[in-house]
mmCIF file with all atom_site columns, C-alpha atoms in Angstrom:
data_model
loop_
_atom_site.group_PDB
_atom_site.id
_atom_site.type_symbol
_atom_site.label_atom_id
_atom_site.label_alt_id
_atom_site.label_comp_id
_atom_site.label_asym_id
_atom_site.label_entity_id
_atom_site.label_seq_id
_atom_site.pdbx_PDB_ins_code
_atom_site.Cartn_x
_atom_site.Cartn_y
_atom_site.Cartn_z
_atom_site.occupancy
_atom_site.B_iso_or_equiv
_atom_site.pdbx_formal_charge
_atom_site.auth_seq_id
_atom_site.auth_comp_id
_atom_site.auth_asym_id
_atom_site.auth_atom_id
_atom_site.pdbx_PDB_model_num
ATOM 1   C CA . MET A 1 1   ? -11.526 -21.424 -11.577 1.00 0.00 ? 1   MET A CA 1
ATOM 2   C CA . LYS A 1 2   ? -9.124  -19.573 -9.366  1.00 0.00 ? 2   LYS A CA 1
ATOM 3   C CA . SER A 1 3   ? -10.211 -16.005 -8.756  1.00 0.00 ? 3   SER A CA 1
ATOM 4   C CA . PRO A 1 4   ? -7.654  -13.417 -9.897  1.00 0.00 ? 4   PRO A CA 1
ATOM 5   C CA . PHE A 1 5   ? -8.660  -11.309 -6.921  1.00 0.00 ? 5   PHE A CA 1
ATOM 6   C CA . GLY A 1 6   ? -7.835  -13.937 -4.315  1.00 0.00 ? 6   GLY A CA 1
ATOM 7   C CA . ASN A 1 7   ? -11.197 -13.584 -2.543  1.00 0.00 ? 7   ASN A CA 1
ATOM 8   C CA . SER A 1 8   ? -11.714 -17.250 -1.756  1.00 0.00 ? 8   SER A CA 1
ATOM 9   C CA . PRO A 1 9   ? -14.015 -18.322 1.098   1.00 0.00 ? 9   PRO A CA 1
ATOM 10  C CA . ARG A 1 10  ? -12.379 -18.679 4.491   1.00 0.00 ? 10  ARG A CA 1
ATOM 11  C CA . ARG A 1 11  ? -11.317 -22.234 5.162   1.00 0.00 ? 11  ARG A CA 1
ATOM 12  C CA . ARG A 1 12  ? -12.422 -24.097 8.236   1.00 0.00 ? 12  ARG A CA 1
ATOM 13  C CA . GLY A 1 13  ? -10.016 -23.658 11.071  1.00 0.00 ? 13  GLY A CA 1
ATOM 14  C CA . SER A 1 14  ? -8.696  -20.390 9.653   1.00 0.00 ? 14  SER A CA 1
ATOM 15  C CA . ASN A 1 15  ? -7.972  -17.627 12.129  1.00 0.00 ? 15  ASN A CA 1
ATOM 16  C CA . GLY A 1 16  ? -8.274  -14.888 9.517   1.00 0.00 ? 16  GLY A CA 1
ATOM 17  C CA . PRO A 1 17  ? -5.686  -12.121 9.964   1.00 0.00 ? 17  PRO A CA 1
ATOM 18  C CA . SER A 1 18  ? -3.522  -14.231 12.276  1.00 0.00 ? 18  SER A CA 1
ATOM 19  C CA . ASP A 1 19  ? -3.274  -16.980 9.656   1.00 0.00 ? 19  ASP A CA 1
ATOM 20  C CA . LEU A 1 20  ? -2.451  -14.368 7.035   1.00 0.00 ? 20  LEU A CA 1
ATOM 21  C CA . PHE A 1 21  ? 0.376   -12.933 9.119   1.00 0.00 ? 21  PHE A CA 1
ATOM 22  C CA . ASN A 1 22  ? 1.792   -16.378 9.918   1.00 0.00 ? 22  ASN A CA 1
ATOM 23  C CA . ALA A 1 23  ? 1.643   -17.415 6.272   1.00 0.00 ? 23  ALA A CA 1
ATOM 24  C CA . LEU A 1 24  ? 3.468   -14.269 5.192   1.00 0.00 ? 24  LEU A CA 1
ATOM 25  C CA . ARG A 1 25  ? 6.054   -14.671 7.926   1.00 0.00 ? 25  ARG A CA 1
ATOM 26  C CA . ASN A 1 26  ? 6.724   -18.308 7.012   1.00 0.00 ? 26  ASN A CA 1
ATOM 27  C CA . HIS A 1 27  ? 6.771   -17.770 3.259   1.00 0.00 ? 27  HIS A CA 1
ATOM 28  C CA . PHE A 1 28  ? 8.962   -14.686 3.086   1.00 0.00 ? 28  PHE A CA 1
ATOM 29  C CA . GLN A 1 29  ? 12.183  -13.750 4.770   1.00 0.00 ? 29  GLN A CA 1
ATOM 30  C CA . GLY A 1 30  ? 13.312  -10.764 6.805   1.00 0.00 ? 30  GLY A CA 1
ATOM 31  C CA . SER A 1 31  ? 11.604  -8.314  9.101   1.00 0.00 ? 31  SER A CA 1
ATOM 32  C CA . ILE A 1 32  ? 11.231  -4.587  9.488   1.00 0.00 ? 32  ILE A CA 1
ATOM 33  C CA . SER A 1 33  ? 10.128  -2.370  12.326  1.00 0.00 ? 33  SER A CA 1
ATOM 34  C CA . ILE A 1 34  ? 6.947   -0.396  11.743  1.00 0.00 ? 34  ILE A CA 1
ATOM 35  C CA . ASP A 1 35  ? 5.634   1.628   14.654  1.00 0.00 ? 35  ASP A CA 1
ATOM 36  C CA . ASN A 1 36  ? 7.782   -0.497  16.977  1.00 0.00 ? 36  ASN A CA 1
ATOM 37  C CA . GLU A 1 37  ? 6.082   -3.679  15.835  1.00 0.00 ? 37  GLU A CA 1
ATOM 38  C CA . GLU A 1 38  ? 7.670   -6.476  13.846  1.00 0.00 ? 38  GLU A CA 1
ATOM 39  C CA . LEU A 1 39  ? 6.119   -7.134  10.454  1.00 0.00 ? 39  LEU A CA 1
ATOM 40  C CA . SER A 1 40  ? 7.032   -9.770  7.931   1.00 0.00 ? 40  SER A CA 1
ATOM 41  C CA . VAL A 1 41  ? 8.705   -8.299  4.867   1.00 0.00 ? 41  VAL A CA 1
ATOM 42  C CA . CYS A 1 42  ? 7.077   -9.594  1.710   1.00 0.00 ? 42  CYS A CA 1
ATOM 43  C CA . CYS A 1 43  ? 10.181  -9.371  -0.437  1.00 0.00 ? 43  CYS A CA 1
ATOM 44  C CA . ASN A 1 44  ? 10.123  -12.156 -2.986  1.00 0.00 ? 44  ASN A CA 1
ATOM 45  C CA . ASP A 1 45  ? 12.623  -14.807 -1.939  1.00 0.00 ? 45  ASP A CA 1
ATOM 46  C CA . LYS A 1 46  ? 11.953  -16.877 -5.052  1.00 0.00 ? 46  LYS A CA 1
ATOM 47  C CA . CYS A 1 47  ? 13.242  -14.373 -7.598  1.00 0.00 ? 47  CYS A CA 1
ATOM 48  C CA . ASN A 1 48  ? 16.363  -14.850 -9.647  1.00 0.00 ? 48  ASN A CA 1
ATOM 49  C CA . SER A 1 49  ? 19.382  -13.895 -7.571  1.00 0.00 ? 49  SER A CA 1
ATOM 50  C CA . ASN A 1 50  ? 20.345  -11.651 -10.479 1.00 0.00 ? 50  ASN A CA 1
ATOM 51  C CA . ALA A 1 51  ? 17.059  -9.741  -10.397 1.00 0.00 ? 51  ALA A CA 1
ATOM 52  C CA . THR A 1 52  ? 17.551  -6.128  -11.422 1.00 0.00 ? 52  THR A CA 1
ATOM 53  C CA . HIS A 1 53  ? 14.055  -4.673  -11.118 1.00 0.00 ? 53  HIS A CA 1
ATOM 54  C CA . LEU A 1 54  ? 12.102  -4.295  -7.870  1.00 0.00 ? 54  LEU A CA 1
ATOM 55  C CA . TYR A 1 55  ? 8.312   -4.139  -8.227  1.00 0.00 ? 55  TYR A CA 1
ATOM 56  C CA . VAL A 1 56  ? 6.341   -2.882  -5.224  1.00 0.00 ? 56  VAL A CA 1
ATOM 57  C CA . LEU A 1 57  ? 2.697   -4.046  -5.179  1.00 0.00 ? 57  LEU A CA 1
ATOM 58  C CA . VAL A 1 58  ? 0.316   -2.091  -2.944  1.00 0.00 ? 58  VAL A CA 1
ATOM 59  C CA . HIS A 1 59  ? -3.248  -3.169  -2.125  1.00 0.00 ? 59  HIS A CA 1
ATOM 60  C CA . GLY A 1 60  ? -6.188  -0.836  -1.673  1.00 0.00 ? 60  GLY A CA 1
ATOM 61  C CA . PHE A 1 61  ? -8.796  0.384   0.795   1.00 0.00 ? 61  PHE A CA 1
ATOM 62  C CA . ASN A 1 62  ? -10.150 -2.235  3.235   1.00 0.00 ? 62  ASN A CA 1
ATOM 63  C CA . SER A 1 63  ? -7.882  -4.748  1.549   1.00 0.00 ? 63  SER A CA 1
ATOM 64  C CA . ARG A 1 64  ? -5.030  -7.080  2.496   1.00 0.00 ? 64  ARG A CA 1
ATOM 65  C CA . PRO A 1 65  ? -1.688  -8.173  1.010   1.00 0.00 ? 65  PRO A CA 1
ATOM 66  C CA . GLU A 1 66  ? -2.907  -11.537 -0.270  1.00 0.00 ? 66  GLU A CA 1
ATOM 67  C CA . HIS A 1 67  ? -5.283  -9.750  -2.618  1.00 0.00 ? 67  HIS A CA 1
ATOM 68  C CA . MET A 1 68  ? -2.196  -8.983  -4.724  1.00 0.00 ? 68  MET A CA 1
ATOM 69  C CA . ASN A 1 69  ? -0.993  -12.592 -4.784  1.00 0.00 ? 69  ASN A CA 1
ATOM 70  C CA . PHE A 1 70  ? -2.350  -13.469 -8.227  1.00 0.00 ? 70  PHE A CA 1
ATOM 71  C CA . LEU A 1 71  ? -0.674  -10.468 -9.835  1.00 0.00 ? 71  LEU A CA 1
ATOM 72  C CA . ALA A 1 72  ? 2.572   -11.185 -8.017  1.00 0.00 ? 72  ALA A CA 1
ATOM 73  C CA . GLU A 1 73  ? 2.567   -14.810 -9.203  1.00 0.00 ? 73  GLU A CA 1
ATOM 74  C CA . GLN A 1 74  ? 2.028   -13.769 -12.814 1.00 0.00 ? 74  GLN A CA 1
ATOM 75  C CA . MET A 1 75  ? 4.783   -11.171 -12.653 1.00 0.00 ? 75  MET A CA 1
ATOM 76  C CA . ARG A 1 76  ? 7.246   -13.653 -11.189 1.00 0.00 ? 76  ARG A CA 1
ATOM 77  C CA . GLU A 1 77  ? 6.480   -16.092 -13.998 1.00 0.00 ? 77  GLU A CA 1
ATOM 78  C CA . GLN A 1 78  ? 6.563   -13.607 -16.865 1.00 0.00 ? 78  GLN A CA 1
ATOM 79  C CA . ILE A 1 79  ? 9.264   -11.145 -15.766 1.00 0.00 ? 79  ILE A CA 1
ATOM 80  C CA . PRO A 1 80  ? 12.364  -13.225 -15.007 1.00 0.00 ? 80  PRO A CA 1
ATOM 81  C CA . ASP A 1 81  ? 14.469  -10.325 -13.767 1.00 0.00 ? 81  ASP A CA 1
ATOM 82  C CA . SER A 1 82  ? 11.851  -9.206  -11.236 1.00 0.00 ? 82  SER A CA 1
ATOM 83  C CA . ALA A 1 83  ? 11.975  -9.005  -7.481  1.00 0.00 ? 83  ALA A CA 1
ATOM 84  C CA . VAL A 1 84  ? 8.322   -8.668  -6.426  1.00 0.00 ? 84  VAL A CA 1
ATOM 85  C CA . HIS A 1 85  ? 7.444   -7.105  -3.094  1.00 0.00 ? 85  HIS A CA 1
ATOM 86  C CA . ILE A 1 86  ? 3.878   -7.159  -1.737  1.00 0.00 ? 86  ILE A CA 1
ATOM 87  C CA . ALA A 1 87  ? 3.505   -4.366  0.802   1.00 0.00 ? 87  ALA A CA 1
ATOM 88  C CA . VAL A 1 88  ? 2.127   -5.499  4.158   1.00 0.00 ? 88  VAL A CA 1
ATOM 89  C CA . CYS A 1 89  ? 2.310   -2.344  6.256   1.00 0.00 ? 89  CYS A CA 1
ATOM 90  C CA . ASN A 1 90  ? -1.239  -1.102  5.552   1.00 0.00 ? 90  ASN A CA 1
ATOM 91  C CA . ALA A 1 91  ? -3.211  -4.319  5.887   1.00 0.00 ? 91  ALA A CA 1
ATOM 92  C CA . SER A 1 92  ? -6.816  -4.032  7.001   1.00 0.00 ? 92  SER A CA 1
ATOM 93  C CA . GLN A 1 93  ? -7.794  -6.013  10.123  1.00 0.00 ? 93  GLN A CA 1
ATOM 94  C CA . SER A 1 94  ? -4.146  -5.904  11.106  1.00 0.00 ? 94  SER A CA 1
ATOM 95  C CA . ARG A 1 95  ? -2.927  -7.865  14.118  1.00 0.00 ? 95  ARG A CA 1
ATOM 96  C CA . PHE A 1 96  ? -1.305  -4.586  15.154  1.00 0.00 ? 96  PHE A CA 1
ATOM 97  C CA . GLY A 1 97  ? -4.690  -2.994  15.736  1.00 0.00 ? 97  GLY A CA 1
ATOM 98  C CA . GLY A 1 98  ? -7.497  -1.498  13.685  1.00 0.00 ? 98  GLY A CA 1
ATOM 99  C CA . ASN A 1 99  ? -7.725  -0.964  9.974   1.00 0.00 ? 99  ASN A CA 1
ATOM 100 C CA . LEU A 1 100 ? -4.497  0.550   8.710   1.00 0.00 ? 100 LEU A CA 1
ATOM 101 C CA . THR A 1 101 ? -6.150  1.845   5.540   1.00 0.00 ? 101 THR A CA 1
ATOM 102 C CA . HIS A 1 102 ? -8.310  4.182   7.648   1.00 0.00 ? 102 HIS A CA 1
ATOM 103 C CA . ASP A 1 103 ? -5.822  6.448   9.427   1.00 0.00 ? 103 ASP A CA 1
ATOM 104 C CA . GLY A 1 104 ? -4.958  8.704   6.502   1.00 0.00 ? 104 GLY A CA 1
ATOM 105 C CA . ILE A 1 105 ? -3.273  8.604   3.118   1.00 0.00 ? 105 ILE A CA 1
ATOM 106 C CA . ASP A 1 106 ? -0.245  10.349  4.599   1.00 0.00 ? 106 ASP A CA 1
ATOM 107 C CA . SER A 1 107 ? 0.052   7.826   7.438   1.00 0.00 ? 107 SER A CA 1
ATOM 108 C CA . GLY A 1 108 ? -0.223  4.887   5.041   1.00 0.00 ? 108 GLY A CA 1
ATOM 109 C CA . GLY A 1 109 ? 2.257   6.511   2.675   1.00 0.00 ? 109 GLY A CA 1
ATOM 110 C CA . GLU A 1 110 ? 4.790   7.052   5.438   1.00 0.00 ? 110 GLU A CA 1
ATOM 111 C CA . ARG A 1 111 ? 4.515   3.405   6.525   1.00 0.00 ? 111 ARG A CA 1
ATOM 112 C CA . LEU A 1 112 ? 4.951   2.285   2.926   1.00 0.00 ? 112 LEU A CA 1
ATOM 113 C CA . ALA A 1 113 ? 8.035   4.476   2.489   1.00 0.00 ? 113 ALA A CA 1
ATOM 114 C CA . ARG A 1 114 ? 9.652   2.892   5.561   1.00 0.00 ? 114 ARG A CA 1
ATOM 115 C CA . GLU A 1 115 ? 8.812   -0.584  4.309   1.00 0.00 ? 115 GLU A CA 1
ATOM 116 C CA . VAL A 1 116 ? 10.264  0.062   0.851   1.00 0.00 ? 116 VAL A CA 1
ATOM 117 C CA . ARG A 1 117 ? 13.476  1.428   2.366   1.00 0.00 ? 117 ARG A CA 1
ATOM 118 C CA . ALA A 1 118 ? 13.781  -1.662  4.550   1.00 0.00 ? 118 ALA A CA 1
ATOM 119 C CA . CYS A 1 119 ? 13.140  -3.981  1.597   1.00 0.00 ? 119 CYS A CA 1
ATOM 120 C CA . ILE A 1 120 ? 15.827  -2.324  -0.515  1.00 0.00 ? 120 ILE A CA 1
ATOM 121 C CA . GLU A 1 121 ? 18.311  -2.405  2.371   1.00 0.00 ? 121 GLU A CA 1
ATOM 122 C CA . LYS A 1 122 ? 17.565  -6.086  2.940   1.00 0.00 ? 122 LYS A CA 1
ATOM 123 C CA . HIS A 1 123 ? 18.351  -6.869  -0.678  1.00 0.00 ? 123 HIS A CA 1
ATOM 124 C CA . GLU A 1 124 ? 21.237  -4.470  -1.182  1.00 0.00 ? 124 GLU A CA 1
ATOM 125 C CA . SER A 1 125 ? 23.420  -7.446  -2.123  1.00 0.00 ? 125 SER A CA 1
ATOM 126 C CA . ARG A 1 126 ? 21.198  -8.107  -5.149  1.00 0.00 ? 126 ARG A CA 1
ATOM 127 C CA . ARG A 1 127 ? 21.846  -6.418  -8.462  1.00 0.00 ? 127 ARG A CA 1
ATOM 128 C CA . LEU A 1 128 ? 18.837  -4.143  -8.184  1.00 0.00 ? 128 LEU A CA 1
ATOM 129 C CA . HIS A 1 129 ? 18.949  -1.134  -10.471 1.00 0.00 ? 129 HIS A CA 1
ATOM 130 C CA . TYR A 1 130 ? 15.306  -0.249  -11.124 1.00 0.00 ? 130 TYR A CA 1
ATOM 131 C CA . ILE A 1 131 ? 12.089  0.208   -9.154  1.00 0.00 ? 131 ILE A CA 1
ATOM 132 C CA . SER A 1 132 ? 8.420   0.350   -10.138 1.00 0.00 ? 132 SER A CA 1
ATOM 133 C CA . PHE A 1 133 ? 5.216   0.722   -8.129  1.00 0.00 ? 133 PHE A CA 1
ATOM 134 C CA . VAL A 1 134 ? 1.867   -0.928  -8.858  1.00 0.00 ? 134 VAL A CA 1
ATOM 135 C CA . GLY A 1 135 ? -0.996  0.326   -6.699  1.00 0.00 ? 135 GLY A CA 1
ATOM 136 C CA . ASN A 1 136 ? -4.591  -0.822  -6.757  1.00 0.00 ? 136 ASN A CA 1
ATOM 137 C CA . SER A 1 137 ? -7.251  1.718   -5.765  1.00 0.00 ? 137 SER A CA 1
ATOM 138 C CA . MET A 1 138 ? -6.155  3.433   -2.536  1.00 0.00 ? 138 MET A CA 1
ATOM 139 C CA . GLY A 1 139 ? -2.812  1.687   -2.914  1.00 0.00 ? 139 GLY A CA 1
ATOM 140 C CA . GLY A 1 140 ? -2.088  4.086   -5.745  1.00 0.00 ? 140 GLY A CA 1
ATOM 141 C CA . LEU A 1 141 ? -2.449  7.044   -3.365  1.00 0.00 ? 141 LEU A CA 1
ATOM 142 C CA . PHE A 1 142 ? -0.294  5.370   -0.708  1.00 0.00 ? 142 PHE A CA 1
ATOM 143 C CA . SER A 1 143 ? 2.310   4.786   -3.419  1.00 0.00 ? 143 SER A CA 1
ATOM 144 C CA . ARG A 1 144 ? 2.184   8.398   -4.636  1.00 0.00 ? 144 ARG A CA 1
ATOM 145 C CA . TYR A 1 145 ? 2.810   9.677   -1.123  1.00 0.00 ? 145 TYR A CA 1
ATOM 146 C CA . ALA A 1 146 ? 5.626   7.188   -0.504  1.00 0.00 ? 146 ALA A CA 1
ATOM 147 C CA . ILE A 1 147 ? 7.308   8.033   -3.810  1.00 0.00 ? 147 ILE A CA 1
ATOM 148 C CA . GLY A 1 148 ? 7.263   11.706  -2.855  1.00 0.00 ? 148 GLY A CA 1
ATOM 149 C CA . MET A 1 149 ? 9.064   10.855  0.371   1.00 0.00 ? 149 MET A CA 1
ATOM 150 C CA . LEU A 1 150 ? 11.583  8.474   -1.201  1.00 0.00 ? 150 LEU A CA 1
ATOM 151 C CA . TYR A 1 151 ? 12.481  10.396  -4.355  1.00 0.00 ? 151 TYR A CA 1
ATOM 152 C CA . GLU A 1 152 ? 15.967  11.889  -4.350  1.00 0.00 ? 152 GLU A CA 1
ATOM 153 C CA . PRO A 1 153 ? 15.889  14.956  -6.649  1.00 0.00 ? 153 PRO A CA 1
ATOM 154 C CA . ASP A 1 154 ? 19.675  15.359  -6.760  1.00 0.00 ? 154 ASP A CA 1
ATOM 155 C CA . THR A 1 155 ? 20.113  11.917  -8.313  1.00 0.00 ? 155 THR A CA 1
ATOM 156 C CA . GLY A 1 156 ? 16.680  11.342  -9.837  1.00 0.00 ? 156 GLY A CA 1
ATOM 157 C CA . THR A 1 157 ? 16.464  8.027   -8.002  1.00 0.00 ? 157 THR A CA 1
ATOM 158 C CA . ILE A 1 158 ? 14.295  6.340   -5.383  1.00 0.00 ? 158 ILE A CA 1
ATOM 159 C CA . CYS A 1 159 ? 16.524  4.965   -2.637  1.00 0.00 ? 159 CYS A CA 1
ATOM 160 C CA . GLY A 1 160 ? 19.319  4.737   -5.185  1.00 0.00 ? 160 GLY A CA 1
ATOM 161 C CA . LEU A 1 161 ? 17.221  2.868   -7.777  1.00 0.00 ? 161 LEU A CA 1
ATOM 162 C CA . THR A 1 162 ? 16.131  4.280   -11.133 1.00 0.00 ? 162 THR A CA 1
ATOM 163 C CA . PRO A 1 163 ? 12.319  4.716   -11.233 1.00 0.00 ? 163 PRO A CA 1
ATOM 164 C CA . ILE A 1 164 ? 10.718  3.096   -14.277 1.00 0.00 ? 164 ILE A CA 1
ATOM 165 C CA . SER A 1 165 ? 6.936   2.797   -13.907 1.00 0.00 ? 165 SER A CA 1
ATOM 166 C CA . PHE A 1 166 ? 4.183   4.067   -11.639 1.00 0.00 ? 166 PHE A CA 1
ATOM 167 C CA . ILE A 1 167 ? 1.030   2.088   -12.421 1.00 0.00 ? 167 ILE A CA 1
ATOM 168 C CA . THR A 1 168 ? -2.327  2.498   -10.712 1.00 0.00 ? 168 THR A CA 1
ATOM 169 C CA . THR A 1 169 ? -5.694  0.835   -11.254 1.00 0.00 ? 169 THR A CA 1
ATOM 170 C CA . ALA A 1 170 ? -9.007  2.362   -10.174 1.00 0.00 ? 170 ALA A CA 1
ATOM 171 C CA . THR A 1 171 ? -7.202  4.967   -8.068  1.00 0.00 ? 171 THR A CA 1
ATOM 172 C CA . PRO A 1 172 ? -9.159  8.126   -7.141  1.00 0.00 ? 172 PRO A CA 1
ATOM 173 C CA . HIS A 1 173 ? -6.319  10.553  -7.845  1.00 0.00 ? 173 HIS A CA 1
ATOM 174 C CA . LEU A 1 174 ? -8.747  13.497  -7.817  1.00 0.00 ? 174 LEU A CA 1
ATOM 175 C CA . GLY A 1 175 ? -10.637 12.312  -4.752  1.00 0.00 ? 175 GLY A CA 1
ATOM 176 C CA . LEU A 1 176 ? -14.333 11.404  -4.769  1.00 0.00 ? 176 LEU A CA 1
ATOM 177 C CA . HIS A 1 177 ? -15.692 14.919  -4.324  1.00 0.00 ? 177 HIS A CA 1
ATOM 178 C CA . GLY A 1 178 ? -18.106 15.490  -7.206  1.00 0.00 ? 178 GLY A CA 1
ATOM 179 C CA . PHE A 1 179 ? -17.846 11.920  -8.496  1.00 0.00 ? 179 PHE A CA 1
ATOM 180 C CA . VAL A 1 180 ? -20.506 10.255  -6.337  1.00 0.00 ? 180 VAL A CA 1
ATOM 181 C CA . SER A 1 181 ? -24.110 10.990  -5.418  1.00 0.00 ? 181 SER A CA 1
ATOM 182 C CA . PRO A 1 182 ? -24.390 14.365  -3.605  1.00 0.00 ? 182 PRO A CA 1
ATOM 183 C CA . VAL A 1 183 ? -26.413 12.648  -0.880  1.00 0.00 ? 183 VAL A CA 1
ATOM 184 C CA . VAL A 1 184 ? -23.688 10.061  -0.264  1.00 0.00 ? 184 VAL A CA 1
ATOM 185 C CA . GLU A 1 185 ? -21.006 12.725  -0.333  1.00 0.00 ? 185 GLU A CA 1
ATOM 186 C CA . HIS A 1 186 ? -22.878 14.924  2.149   1.00 0.00 ? 186 HIS A CA 1
ATOM 187 C CA . VAL A 1 187 ? -23.399 12.049  4.590   1.00 0.00 ? 187 VAL A CA 1
ATOM 188 C CA . VAL A 1 188 ? -19.806 10.822  4.461   1.00 0.00 ? 188 VAL A CA 1
ATOM 189 C CA . ALA A 1 189 ? -18.260 14.299  4.580   1.00 0.00 ? 189 ALA A CA 1
ATOM 190 C CA . ASN A 1 190 ? -20.191 15.140  7.748   1.00 0.00 ? 190 ASN A CA 1
ATOM 191 C CA . LEU A 1 191 ? -19.810 11.876  9.636   1.00 0.00 ? 191 LEU A CA 1
ATOM 192 C CA . HIS A 1 192 ? -16.812 13.215  11.528  1.00 0.00 ? 192 HIS A CA 1
ATOM 193 C CA . ARG A 1 193 ? -18.955 15.941  13.044  1.00 0.00 ? 193 ARG A CA 1
ATOM 194 C CA . CYS A 1 194 ? -20.901 13.368  15.030  1.00 0.00 ? 194 CYS A CA 1
ATOM 195 C CA . GLY A 1 195 ? -17.922 11.142  15.770  1.00 0.00 ? 195 GLY A CA 1
ATOM 196 C CA . GLY A 1 196 ? -18.889 8.611   13.103  1.00 0.00 ? 196 GLY A CA 1
ATOM 197 C CA . ALA A 1 197 ? -16.037 8.995   10.648  1.00 0.00 ? 197 ALA A CA 1
ATOM 198 C CA . GLN A 1 198 ? -14.953 5.399   11.237  1.00 0.00 ? 198 GLN A CA 1
ATOM 199 C CA . LEU A 1 199 ? -18.170 4.277   9.544   1.00 0.00 ? 199 LEU A CA 1
ATOM 200 C CA . TYR A 1 200 ? -16.546 5.167   6.267   1.00 0.00 ? 200 TYR A CA 1
ATOM 201 C CA . GLY A 1 201 ? -12.825 5.100   6.313   1.00 0.00 ? 201 GLY A CA 1
ATOM 202 C CA . GLY A 1 202 ? -11.975 7.363   9.230   1.00 0.00 ? 202 GLY A CA 1
ATOM 203 C CA . ARG A 1 203 ? -9.427  10.036  8.368   1.00 0.00 ? 203 ARG A CA 1
ATOM 204 C CA . THR A 1 204 ? -8.795  8.445   4.968   1.00 0.00 ? 204 THR A CA 1
ATOM 205 C CA . GLY A 1 205 ? -12.497 8.799   4.176   1.00 0.00 ? 205 GLY A CA 1
ATOM 206 C CA . GLU A 1 206 ? -12.395 12.479  5.053   1.00 0.00 ? 206 GLU A CA 1
ATOM 207 C CA . GLN A 1 207 ? -9.358  13.012  2.846   1.00 0.00 ? 207 GLN A CA 1
ATOM 208 C CA . ILE A 1 208 ? -10.753 11.160  -0.144  1.00 0.00 ? 208 ILE A CA 1
ATOM 209 C CA . PHE A 1 209 ? -13.936 13.240  -0.001  1.00 0.00 ? 209 PHE A CA 1
ATOM 210 C CA . LEU A 1 210 ? -11.820 16.411  0.429   1.00 0.00 ? 210 LEU A CA 1
ATOM 211 C CA . ALA A 1 211 ? -13.506 17.032  3.795   1.00 0.00 ? 211 ALA A CA 1
ATOM 212 C CA . ASP A 1 212 ? -10.441 17.045  6.048   1.00 0.00 ? 212 ASP A CA 1
ATOM 213 C CA . ALA A 1 213 ? -9.089  20.159  7.747   1.00 0.00 ? 213 ALA A CA 1
ATOM 214 C CA . ASP A 1 214 ? -6.038  20.439  5.466   1.00 0.00 ? 214 ASP A CA 1
ATOM 215 C CA . CYS A 1 215 ? -8.196  20.463  2.346   1.00 0.00 ? 215 CYS A CA 1
ATOM 216 C CA . ALA A 1 216 ? -10.585 22.996  3.876   1.00 0.00 ? 216 ALA A CA 1
ATOM 217 C CA . ALA A 1 217 ? -7.674  25.314  4.684   1.00 0.00 ? 217 ALA A CA 1
ATOM 218 C CA . PHE A 1 218 ? -6.322  24.961  1.144   1.00 0.00 ? 218 PHE A CA 1
ATOM 219 C CA . ALA A 1 219 ? -9.741  25.716  -0.388  1.00 0.00 ? 219 ALA A CA 1
ATOM 220 C CA . ALA A 1 220 ? -10.099 28.802  1.822   1.00 0.00 ? 220 ALA A CA 1
ATOM 221 C CA . GLY A 1 221 ? -7.017  30.344  0.242   1.00 0.00 ? 221 GLY A CA 1
ATOM 222 C CA . PRO A 1 222 ? -3.720  31.753  1.557   1.00 0.00 ? 222 PRO A CA 1
ATOM 223 C CA . ASP A 1 223 ? -5.362  34.638  3.408   1.00 0.00 ? 223 ASP A CA 1
ATOM 224 C CA . ALA A 1 224 ? -7.501  32.396  5.595   1.00 0.00 ? 224 ALA A CA 1
ATOM 225 C CA . GLY A 1 225 ? -6.480  31.631  9.117   1.00 0.00 ? 225 GLY A CA 1
ATOM 226 C CA . PRO A 1 226 ? -5.507  28.151  10.384  1.00 0.00 ? 226 PRO A CA 1
ATOM 227 C CA . ALA A 1 227 ? -8.133  25.412  10.150  1.00 0.00 ? 227 ALA A CA 1
ATOM 228 C CA . ALA A 1 228 ? -10.214 24.951  13.268  1.00 0.00 ? 228 ALA A CA 1
#
């Protein structure tokens, strides 16, 4: 049985992330510039040319774009007017260096916002009218940040498209502070003090456990001085 999560064993001869990038590049069309590097744009080139609704699928922490493939396939089959886009800008084990889910929710959200803009511009000739976001786990937080950047309050649109749905699954919208073992939380929250933050998610790990400098300054109140 095919796994709905796409976590199949690596095939012999596979080069891992390089094969993933090449497959995405060959299967989808277009390109965008992210941090001065060229990434394949995962806009669905199989959708009906009259598609009116753009769905942006965003994977989670320590994850990769192909983990959303099963969902994308089902949506393309069951929603005829859909244009499905699997975000690629925050892939873990990226060929562009490091784990792009580890450098902060804000950084990942900014990359996602640029990618969504580029996708919409690429398909401006389509009859797109609506946009929805589907984020799994950390992908929901990346999506929230990107939506905040892309939303146009004067028109109530996102890049000119009417927002319809924002769907997240297993997303820690309130962070993990207070939701895990106190021992685990203490260890992870203090890793950055000894230069070991990368052991659990780098800056993203600090943010999700509410242990980053911005959160500390907010908790201290408006009368506190700038975070150290």
